[in-house]
Amino acid sequence: MTATTDHRRSRTGPPAAGHRGAAAPAGATLPGVTLWRRVADQIAQAIAVGTYGTGTRLPAETELAAHYGVNRHTVRRALAVLRERGLVRPARGSGTYVEAPRLAYPIGTRTRFSEIVGASGRQAGGRLITGAQEPASIEVARRLGLKAGAPVVRLELMREADGVPLCVATTFLCATRFPGADRVYAARRSMTRTLAQFGIADYRRGATRVTATTVDLGDAARLDVRPDSPILVVDSIDVDADGRPLLTTRTRFAAERVELVLES
């Protein structure tokens, strides 16, 4: 979960349709290699050498099947393997797209989504899904140093890189200290800028807990992943310069798009 090795370097795979020179003969099976795995490896090779660039839509299953001399079931299984490797992403109703490499996401004392995504050469994006004021649960109150039932602002956030969903997050802030934080975030579209609006010039990570589970149906739709796909769950508390809790967040990362790097 925390390994930083770039596994994309070892991919092997096929060229685009019309460029059969680099592919094995259609329908041929290498000794000891199943047909669907050979197709998967050749498509992966085409991705590695840039035949299919990041964000490119792959040819339709029927085209790939004709190109490799296999049936659609074989192609479908090969694409499923590539999805598990994090190389491609199916989009409902429009096809299968080449996925960007997994984003190395450092978890340290200063964890800023926009800075991390920007440092990778991608464009960070985000939006407020919903925002509301509600009574703090016992757990949220404990994290924020409040009494159970104290008013808090809950933010449901979507975070993206180059328009691809990376994570969804649920953030809680003290409503007394940050009144209307949901409206501020909707306008600023950044937690750092939202806190700055309330006079918080800087903040740091106070605590982090990482677990793994499978995605629920709601988050699967938001992240555009298959139901029961693996996700990385990060529970965090951010504090001000005096160590007082500012906000607590539960972030659900699509595991096929992100690798968490724990900094010491």
Coordinates of C-alpha atoms in Angstrom, one line a residue, residues 11 35 37 42 50 58 69 74 84 96 116 121 156 168 171 177 179-180 195 197 207 217 224 226 238 257:
R11 CA 4.9 -3.3 -18.8
L35 CA -4.2 -16.0 -24.9
R37 CA -2.6 -12.6 -20.9
Q42 CA 0.7 -6.4 -25.8
G50 CA 3.2 5.8 -26.2
L58 CA -8.7 2.3 -26.7
G69 CA -7.5 -12.7 -33.9
T74 CA -10.7 -12.8 -24.5
E84 CA -6.4 -4.3 -12.2
T96 CA -12.0 2.2 -22.0
I116 CA 0.9 17.3 -4.4
G121 CA 2.5 17.8 -13.4
E156 CA -18.5 16.3 1.2
V168 CA -13.8 11.7 -2.1
T171 CA -14.5 16.9 6.4
R177 CA -15.1 28.7 14.7
P179 CA -19.3 29.6 10.4
G180 CA -20.5 29.1 6.8
L195 CA -9.0 28.3 6.2
Q197 CA -10.5 33.2 4.9
A207 CA -2.6 12.6 13.2
L217 CA -21.9 2.0 -4.1
D224 CA -16.0 6.0 -11.4
R226 CA -16.4 -0.8 -10.1
D238 CA -5.2 18.9 11.0
R257 CA -5.0 5.6 -9.1

